[in-house]
Amino acid sequence: AEHQHVRYNPLRDDWVLVSAHRVKRPWQGQLEKPPPEDVPRWDPKNPLCPGATRANGEVNPKYEGTFVFPNDFPALQPDAPEPDDSDHPLFRAAPARGVCKVMCFHPWSDLTLPLMSLPEIRAVIDAWAELATELGASYPWVQIFENKGAMMGCSNPHPHCQVWASSFLPNEARLEDRTQRQHLSQHSVPMLLEYAEQEARRKERLVVENADWLVVVPYWATWPYQTLLLPRRHVCRLQDLSDSEKDSLASIMQRLLIKYDNLFEVSFPYSMGWHGAPTGTFLEEDCRHWQLHAHYYPPLLRSATVRKFMVGYEMLAQAQRDLTPEQAAERLRSLPEVHYK
């Protein structure tokens, strides 16, 4: 807890430098603006609101639950042309096709997931599973991710996420596929299933748990209050969850996100996303080495206005953090599960 050391991340096959004593240093750097507290419930100028007109002229329906629509500015399109052949191995390109969708969680702009009811969160989970099934029938990777807060690049104050399906396995997916495959081959048990069992027993990095799920600050965490959401049983994909597991997932997500907001009494920014076994043609392959999980990457370190920057050493050498995962987990664990609002 007091002396620097490095920790191995078996999921990414890399290392993180832990320098817990650095959190004591005075801070005179960048201070972030806290998120606005006066977000209107409905704003005709907000393109995610029911009945609002989006940039392409489309008018949203007056939806009352979740709402999914094609991203008006997609990073991936299904009909992109093939790149030209390379004339040198140092200048390679490959085809990239796909679809990008936006999913609104709720019609009200002033809500976030921790402020939504359990049935409303369960509806979000059901929509995630449906999209994973629908897009996964054609595409090998379906990335569900949420950027919460302007600090994490969210451009519209409205509860929503994005879903990008791609014709290729992205870097993080390929890396996790390799490391999990190697672990199963060497140890005869899926890596994250074994890891969840170990963390449930040790409890020093445990944040919240229930009968089906647990949330930990991973031993190899990079971001200050990073967490990993894991099922207790072996589950390869989001769409493989039972109804009861989806109910308990809604509950544990709400508990975690309330703790996040309570940490600095602010709508807590983060980027999160689901990782599970690839789909498309991989549906016919053996993917037992995969274990479903969700990553939460929040940037705040000391307060609602001081964030952790990944610059300098992190960009040029390796990841570094300023408090131990055990300290972060203890602080999150001790927070109330009733929202401060």
mmCIF file of C-alpha atoms in Angstrom, residues 49-318:
data_model
loop_
_atom_site.group_PDB
_atom_site.id
_atom_site.type_symbol
_atom_site.label_atom_id
_atom_site.label_comp_id
_atom_site.label_asym_id
_atom_site.label_seq_id
_atom_site.Cartn_x
_atom_site.Cartn_y
_atom_site.Cartn_z
ATOM 1 C CA CYS A 49 -35.230 13.190 -26.929
ATOM 2 C CA PRO A 50 -38.612 11.777 -27.974
ATOM 3 C CA GLY A 51 -40.083 13.809 -30.824
ATOM 4 C CA ALA A 52 -36.836 15.693 -31.481
ATOM 5 C CA THR A 53 -35.397 16.123 -34.972
ATOM 6 C CA ARG A 54 -31.941 14.654 -35.501
ATOM 7 C CA ALA A 55 -29.142 16.044 -37.699
ATOM 8 C CA ASN A 56 -30.242 13.981 -40.711
ATOM 9 C CA GLY A 57 -33.801 15.304 -40.526
ATOM 10 C CA GLU A 58 -35.265 12.144 -38.967
ATOM 11 C CA VAL A 59 -37.828 12.763 -36.229
ATOM 12 C CA ASN A 60 -37.660 10.477 -33.203
ATOM 13 C CA PRO A 61 -40.862 8.705 -32.207
ATOM 14 C CA LYS A 62 -42.370 9.674 -28.876
ATOM 15 C CA TYR A 63 -40.854 6.585 -27.274
ATOM 16 C CA GLU A 64 -41.608 5.659 -23.658
ATOM 17 C CA GLY A 65 -38.981 2.986 -22.991
ATOM 18 C CA THR A 66 -35.776 2.116 -24.822
ATOM 19 C CA PHE A 67 -35.255 3.403 -28.365
ATOM 20 C CA VAL A 68 -32.705 2.112 -30.895
ATOM 21 C CA PHE A 69 -31.840 3.855 -34.151
ATOM 22 C CA PRO A 70 -28.963 3.886 -36.684
ATOM 23 C CA ASN A 71 -26.132 6.248 -35.741
ATOM 24 C CA ASP A 72 -26.389 9.344 -37.904
ATOM 25 C CA PHE A 73 -22.582 9.601 -38.056
ATOM 26 C CA PRO A 74 -21.453 5.941 -38.126
ATOM 27 C CA ALA A 75 -17.807 4.946 -37.833
ATOM 28 C CA LEU A 76 -18.649 1.720 -39.686
ATOM 29 C CA GLN A 77 -20.886 1.236 -42.724
ATOM 30 C CA PRO A 78 -21.966 -2.080 -44.266
ATOM 31 C CA ASP A 79 -21.042 -1.247 -47.862
ATOM 32 C CA ALA A 80 -17.553 0.280 -47.589
ATOM 33 C CA PRO A 81 -15.283 -0.528 -50.575
ATOM 34 C CA GLU A 82 -12.216 -2.748 -50.357
ATOM 35 C CA PRO A 83 -8.953 -0.853 -49.721
ATOM 36 C CA ASP A 84 -6.290 -0.921 -52.402
ATOM 37 C CA ASP A 85 -3.690 -3.667 -52.285
ATOM 38 C CA SER A 86 -0.525 -2.726 -50.419
ATOM 39 C CA ASP A 87 2.800 -2.553 -52.208
ATOM 40 C CA HIS A 88 4.804 -3.039 -48.981
ATOM 41 C CA PRO A 89 4.288 -5.036 -45.737
ATOM 42 C CA LEU A 90 4.709 -1.850 -43.658
ATOM 43 C CA PHE A 91 1.684 -0.281 -45.339
ATOM 44 C CA ARG A 92 -1.111 -2.807 -44.886
ATOM 45 C CA ALA A 93 -4.852 -2.189 -44.916
ATOM 46 C CA ALA A 94 -7.817 -4.510 -44.631
ATOM 47 C CA PRO A 95 -11.579 -4.244 -45.177
ATOM 48 C CA ALA A 96 -13.688 -2.813 -42.343
ATOM 49 C CA ARG A 97 -17.465 -2.989 -42.537
ATOM 50 C CA GLY A 98 -20.233 -2.858 -39.987
ATOM 51 C CA VAL A 99 -23.161 -0.980 -38.522
ATOM 52 C CA CYS A 100 -23.421 1.525 -35.668
ATOM 53 C CA LYS A 101 -26.538 2.033 -33.582
ATOM 54 C CA VAL A 102 -27.524 4.345 -30.733
ATOM 55 C CA MET A 103 -29.727 3.097 -27.925
ATOM 56 C CA CYS A 104 -31.567 5.466 -25.604
ATOM 57 C CA PHE A 105 -32.204 3.985 -22.175
ATOM 58 C CA HIS A 106 -35.130 6.215 -21.194
ATOM 59 C CA PRO A 107 -37.158 9.119 -22.611
ATOM 60 C CA TRP A 108 -36.082 11.509 -19.819
ATOM 61 C CA SER A 109 -32.799 13.387 -20.276
ATOM 62 C CA ASP A 110 -32.351 14.091 -16.568
ATOM 63 C CA LEU A 111 -32.079 10.398 -15.658
ATOM 64 C CA THR A 112 -29.031 8.128 -15.623
ATOM 65 C CA LEU A 113 -28.902 4.383 -15.007
ATOM 66 C CA PRO A 114 -28.416 4.646 -11.207
ATOM 67 C CA LEU A 115 -31.545 6.828 -11.001
ATOM 68 C CA MET A 116 -33.680 4.468 -13.075
ATOM 69 C CA SER A 117 -35.912 1.764 -11.587
ATOM 70 C CA LEU A 118 -34.949 -1.914 -11.672
ATOM 71 C CA PRO A 119 -37.588 -2.732 -14.338
ATOM 72 C CA GLU A 120 -36.239 0.133 -16.478
ATOM 73 C CA ILE A 121 -32.662 -1.145 -16.114
ATOM 74 C CA ARG A 122 -33.853 -4.671 -16.916
ATOM 75 C CA ALA A 123 -35.417 -3.310 -20.129
ATOM 76 C CA VAL A 124 -32.003 -1.905 -21.084
ATOM 77 C CA ILE A 125 -30.374 -5.304 -20.476
ATOM 78 C CA ASP A 126 -33.045 -7.023 -22.590
ATOM 79 C CA ALA A 127 -32.424 -4.553 -25.422
ATOM 80 C CA TRP A 128 -28.667 -5.171 -25.166
ATOM 81 C CA ALA A 129 -29.200 -8.922 -25.461
ATOM 82 C CA GLU A 130 -31.562 -8.492 -28.414
ATOM 83 C CA LEU A 131 -29.060 -6.302 -30.276
ATOM 84 C CA ALA A 132 -26.220 -8.699 -29.503
ATOM 85 C CA THR A 133 -28.290 -11.542 -30.978
ATOM 86 C CA GLU A 134 -29.518 -9.600 -33.997
ATOM 87 C CA LEU A 135 -26.185 -8.089 -35.020
ATOM 88 C CA GLY A 136 -24.175 -11.103 -33.871
ATOM 89 C CA ALA A 137 -25.960 -13.273 -36.438
ATOM 90 C CA SER A 138 -23.936 -11.482 -39.138
ATOM 91 C CA TYR A 139 -20.978 -9.815 -37.452
ATOM 92 C CA PRO A 140 -18.145 -11.422 -35.453
ATOM 93 C CA TRP A 141 -17.963 -8.609 -32.893
ATOM 94 C CA VAL A 142 -20.743 -6.533 -31.338
ATOM 95 C CA GLN A 143 -19.404 -3.849 -29.006
ATOM 96 C CA ILE A 144 -21.931 -2.412 -26.566
ATOM 97 C CA PHE A 145 -20.483 0.615 -24.775
ATOM 98 C CA GLU A 146 -21.621 3.639 -22.787
ATOM 99 C CA ASN A 147 -19.711 6.902 -22.468
ATOM 100 C CA LYS A 148 -21.261 8.665 -19.491
ATOM 101 C CA GLY A 149 -20.565 12.353 -18.960
ATOM 102 C CA ALA A 150 -18.994 15.093 -21.057
ATOM 103 C CA MET A 151 -15.596 14.234 -19.539
ATOM 104 C CA MET A 152 -15.766 10.880 -21.360
ATOM 105 C CA GLY A 153 -16.845 12.356 -24.682
ATOM 106 C CA CYS A 154 -20.614 12.153 -24.306
ATOM 107 C CA SER A 155 -21.999 14.897 -26.557
ATOM 108 C CA ASN A 156 -25.666 14.728 -25.538
ATOM 109 C CA PRO A 157 -26.969 14.802 -21.941
ATOM 110 C CA HIS A 158 -29.377 11.889 -22.268
ATOM 111 C CA PRO A 159 -29.103 8.303 -20.948
ATOM 112 C CA HIS A 160 -27.859 6.250 -23.901
ATOM 113 C CA CYS A 161 -25.193 3.911 -25.224
ATOM 114 C CA GLN A 162 -23.799 2.888 -28.586
ATOM 115 C CA VAL A 163 -23.564 -0.490 -30.306
ATOM 116 C CA TRP A 164 -20.956 -1.014 -33.027
ATOM 117 C CA ALA A 165 -20.923 -4.299 -34.949
ATOM 118 C CA SER A 166 -17.823 -4.957 -37.026
ATOM 119 C CA SER A 167 -16.705 -7.409 -39.700
ATOM 120 C CA PHE A 168 -13.429 -7.889 -37.808
ATOM 121 C CA LEU A 169 -12.320 -8.585 -34.241
ATOM 122 C CA PRO A 170 -11.036 -5.311 -32.708
ATOM 123 C CA ASN A 171 -7.678 -5.213 -30.918
ATOM 124 C CA GLU A 172 -9.036 -5.699 -27.382
ATOM 125 C CA ALA A 173 -11.218 -8.600 -28.506
ATOM 126 C CA ARG A 174 -8.324 -10.345 -30.271
ATOM 127 C CA LEU A 175 -6.105 -9.844 -27.233
ATOM 128 C CA GLU A 176 -8.664 -11.189 -24.760
ATOM 129 C CA ASP A 177 -9.422 -14.090 -27.082
ATOM 130 C CA ARG A 178 -5.767 -15.088 -27.111
ATOM 131 C CA THR A 179 -5.132 -14.756 -23.371
ATOM 132 C CA GLN A 180 -8.336 -16.557 -22.356
ATOM 133 C CA ARG A 181 -7.674 -19.342 -24.858
ATOM 134 C CA GLN A 182 -4.164 -19.819 -23.485
ATOM 135 C CA HIS A 183 -5.402 -19.880 -19.892
ATOM 136 C CA LEU A 184 -8.020 -22.555 -20.595
ATOM 137 C CA SER A 185 -5.439 -24.638 -22.442
ATOM 138 C CA GLN A 186 -2.937 -24.415 -19.576
ATOM 139 C CA HIS A 187 -5.265 -24.567 -16.557
ATOM 140 C CA SER A 188 -8.430 -26.323 -17.836
ATOM 141 C CA VAL A 189 -10.701 -23.574 -16.468
ATOM 142 C CA PRO A 190 -11.823 -20.262 -18.038
ATOM 143 C CA MET A 191 -9.600 -17.455 -16.734
ATOM 144 C CA LEU A 192 -12.326 -15.088 -15.545
ATOM 145 C CA LEU A 193 -14.410 -17.865 -14.008
ATOM 146 C CA GLU A 194 -11.397 -18.837 -11.893
ATOM 147 C CA TYR A 195 -10.645 -15.181 -11.189
ATOM 148 C CA ALA A 196 -14.212 -14.514 -9.980
ATOM 149 C CA GLU A 197 -14.026 -17.501 -7.638
ATOM 150 C CA GLN A 198 -10.717 -16.250 -6.224
ATOM 151 C CA GLU A 199 -11.972 -12.692 -5.702
ATOM 152 C CA ALA A 200 -15.207 -13.923 -4.085
ATOM 153 C CA ARG A 201 -13.110 -15.882 -1.591
ATOM 154 C CA ARG A 202 -10.465 -13.210 -0.908
ATOM 155 C CA LYS A 203 -12.964 -10.276 -0.725
ATOM 156 C CA GLU A 204 -10.260 -7.570 -0.443
ATOM 157 C CA ARG A 205 -11.155 -6.084 -3.849
ATOM 158 C CA LEU A 206 -14.857 -6.934 -3.752
ATOM 159 C CA VAL A 207 -17.246 -3.973 -4.146
ATOM 160 C CA VAL A 208 -20.719 -5.559 -4.393
ATOM 161 C CA GLU A 209 -22.037 -9.073 -4.963
ATOM 162 C CA ASN A 210 -25.235 -11.084 -5.221
ATOM 163 C CA ALA A 211 -26.173 -14.669 -6.002
ATOM 164 C CA ASP A 212 -25.266 -14.422 -9.711
ATOM 165 C CA TRP A 213 -22.733 -11.579 -10.024
ATOM 166 C CA LEU A 214 -19.851 -9.810 -8.370
ATOM 167 C CA VAL A 215 -18.092 -6.504 -8.982
ATOM 168 C CA VAL A 216 -14.426 -6.069 -8.086
ATOM 169 C CA VAL A 217 -11.728 -3.494 -8.544
ATOM 170 C CA PRO A 218 -9.467 -5.861 -10.492
ATOM 171 C CA TYR A 219 -6.049 -6.710 -9.074
ATOM 172 C CA TRP A 220 -4.523 -5.181 -12.223
ATOM 173 C CA ALA A 221 -6.799 -2.117 -12.440
ATOM 174 C CA THR A 222 -5.422 0.872 -14.349
ATOM 175 C CA TRP A 223 -8.003 3.594 -13.755
ATOM 176 C CA PRO A 224 -8.458 4.785 -10.132
ATOM 177 C CA TYR A 225 -11.935 3.322 -9.506
ATOM 178 C CA GLN A 226 -12.036 0.856 -12.384
ATOM 179 C CA THR A 227 -14.303 -2.139 -11.837
ATOM 180 C CA LEU A 228 -14.941 -5.504 -13.451
ATOM 181 C CA LEU A 229 -18.450 -7.011 -13.465
ATOM 182 C CA LEU A 230 -18.415 -10.815 -13.571
ATOM 183 C CA PRO A 231 -20.999 -13.618 -13.555
ATOM 184 C CA ARG A 232 -20.472 -16.440 -11.069
ATOM 185 C CA ARG A 233 -21.315 -19.208 -13.542
ATOM 186 C CA HIS A 234 -19.702 -19.856 -16.897
ATOM 187 C CA VAL A 235 -21.489 -17.614 -19.433
ATOM 188 C CA CYS A 236 -20.019 -16.865 -22.848
ATOM 189 C CA ARG A 237 -22.340 -14.159 -24.152
ATOM 190 C CA LEU A 238 -24.834 -11.581 -22.898
ATOM 191 C CA GLN A 239 -27.650 -13.296 -24.794
ATOM 192 C CA ASP A 240 -26.962 -16.529 -22.851
ATOM 193 C CA LEU A 241 -28.153 -15.066 -19.543
ATOM 194 C CA SER A 242 -31.283 -16.454 -17.908
ATOM 195 C CA ASP A 243 -34.188 -14.223 -16.896
ATOM 196 C CA SER A 244 -33.182 -14.421 -13.229
ATOM 197 C CA GLU A 245 -29.584 -13.520 -14.087
ATOM 198 C CA LYS A 246 -30.812 -10.480 -16.012
ATOM 199 C CA ASP A 247 -32.869 -9.421 -12.983
ATOM 200 C CA SER A 248 -29.878 -9.774 -10.653
ATOM 201 C CA LEU A 249 -27.688 -7.990 -13.218
ATOM 202 C CA ALA A 250 -30.051 -5.001 -13.130
ATOM 203 C CA SER A 251 -29.798 -4.975 -9.342
ATOM 204 C CA ILE A 252 -26.010 -5.173 -9.127
ATOM 205 C CA MET A 253 -25.560 -2.538 -11.852
ATOM 206 C CA GLN A 254 -27.824 -0.172 -9.936
ATOM 207 C CA ARG A 255 -25.937 -0.801 -6.672
ATOM 208 C CA LEU A 256 -22.537 -0.220 -8.298
ATOM 209 C CA LEU A 257 -23.597 2.934 -10.139
ATOM 210 C CA ILE A 258 -25.202 4.413 -7.014
ATOM 211 C CA LYS A 259 -21.897 3.884 -5.199
ATOM 212 C CA TYR A 260 -20.079 5.562 -8.074
ATOM 213 C CA ASP A 261 -22.341 8.630 -7.855
ATOM 214 C CA ASN A 262 -22.053 8.684 -4.060
ATOM 215 C CA LEU A 263 -18.235 8.632 -4.140
ATOM 216 C CA PHE A 264 -17.942 12.348 -4.961
ATOM 217 C CA GLU A 265 -21.679 13.190 -4.911
ATOM 218 C CA VAL A 266 -21.737 13.824 -8.626
ATOM 219 C CA SER A 267 -23.088 12.062 -11.695
ATOM 220 C CA PHE A 268 -20.020 9.840 -12.043
ATOM 221 C CA PRO A 269 -18.421 9.770 -15.516
ATOM 222 C CA TYR A 270 -17.121 6.543 -17.006
ATOM 223 C CA SER A 271 -16.746 4.498 -20.153
ATOM 224 C CA MET A 272 -18.083 0.963 -19.861
ATOM 225 C CA GLY A 273 -18.536 -1.920 -22.246
ATOM 226 C CA TRP A 274 -19.396 -5.593 -22.530
ATOM 227 C CA HIS A 275 -16.961 -8.261 -23.699
ATOM 228 C CA GLY A 276 -18.108 -11.754 -24.553
ATOM 229 C CA ALA A 277 -17.362 -14.536 -26.991
ATOM 230 C CA PRO A 278 -17.261 -13.475 -30.650
ATOM 231 C CA THR A 279 -20.320 -14.073 -32.802
ATOM 232 C CA GLY A 280 -20.988 -14.430 -36.538
ATOM 233 C CA THR A 281 -19.029 -17.427 -37.810
ATOM 234 C CA PHE A 282 -17.618 -17.899 -34.283
ATOM 235 C CA LEU A 283 -21.068 -19.086 -33.161
ATOM 236 C CA GLU A 284 -20.186 -22.451 -34.724
ATOM 237 C CA GLU A 285 -16.772 -22.624 -33.016
ATOM 238 C CA ASP A 286 -15.682 -23.689 -29.533
ATOM 239 C CA CYS A 287 -15.570 -20.504 -27.425
ATOM 240 C CA ARG A 288 -15.493 -22.101 -23.960
ATOM 241 C CA HIS A 289 -12.398 -20.074 -23.079
ATOM 242 C CA TRP A 290 -14.518 -16.902 -23.038
ATOM 243 C CA GLN A 291 -16.317 -15.559 -19.974
ATOM 244 C CA LEU A 292 -18.782 -12.704 -20.264
ATOM 245 C CA HIS A 293 -17.739 -9.531 -18.402
ATOM 246 C CA ALA A 294 -18.167 -5.769 -18.347
ATOM 247 C CA HIS A 295 -15.413 -3.192 -17.849
ATOM 248 C CA TYR A 296 -16.052 0.161 -16.136
ATOM 249 C CA TYR A 297 -13.345 2.802 -16.647
ATOM 250 C CA PRO A 298 -14.019 5.989 -14.610
ATOM 251 C CA PRO A 299 -11.438 8.808 -14.808
ATOM 252 C CA LEU A 300 -11.997 10.647 -11.503
ATOM 253 C CA LEU A 301 -9.220 10.256 -8.932
ATOM 254 C CA ARG A 302 -9.354 12.665 -5.958
ATOM 255 C CA SER A 303 -12.659 14.522 -6.304
ATOM 256 C CA ALA A 304 -15.384 15.469 -8.756
ATOM 257 C CA THR A 305 -12.948 17.929 -10.357
ATOM 258 C CA VAL A 306 -9.608 16.042 -10.401
ATOM 259 C CA ARG A 307 -9.173 13.285 -12.958
ATOM 260 C CA LYS A 308 -6.480 10.758 -13.759
ATOM 261 C CA PHE A 309 -4.704 11.612 -17.010
ATOM 262 C CA MET A 310 -3.234 8.848 -19.158
ATOM 263 C CA VAL A 311 -0.306 10.803 -20.571
ATOM 264 C CA GLY A 312 3.483 10.812 -20.591
ATOM 265 C CA TYR A 313 4.620 7.599 -18.892
ATOM 266 C CA GLU A 314 1.293 5.869 -19.554
ATOM 267 C CA MET A 315 1.437 6.620 -23.284
ATOM 268 C CA LEU A 316 5.146 6.008 -23.722
ATOM 269 C CA ALA A 317 5.940 3.258 -21.208
ATOM 270 C CA GLN A 318 3.075 1.499 -19.373
#
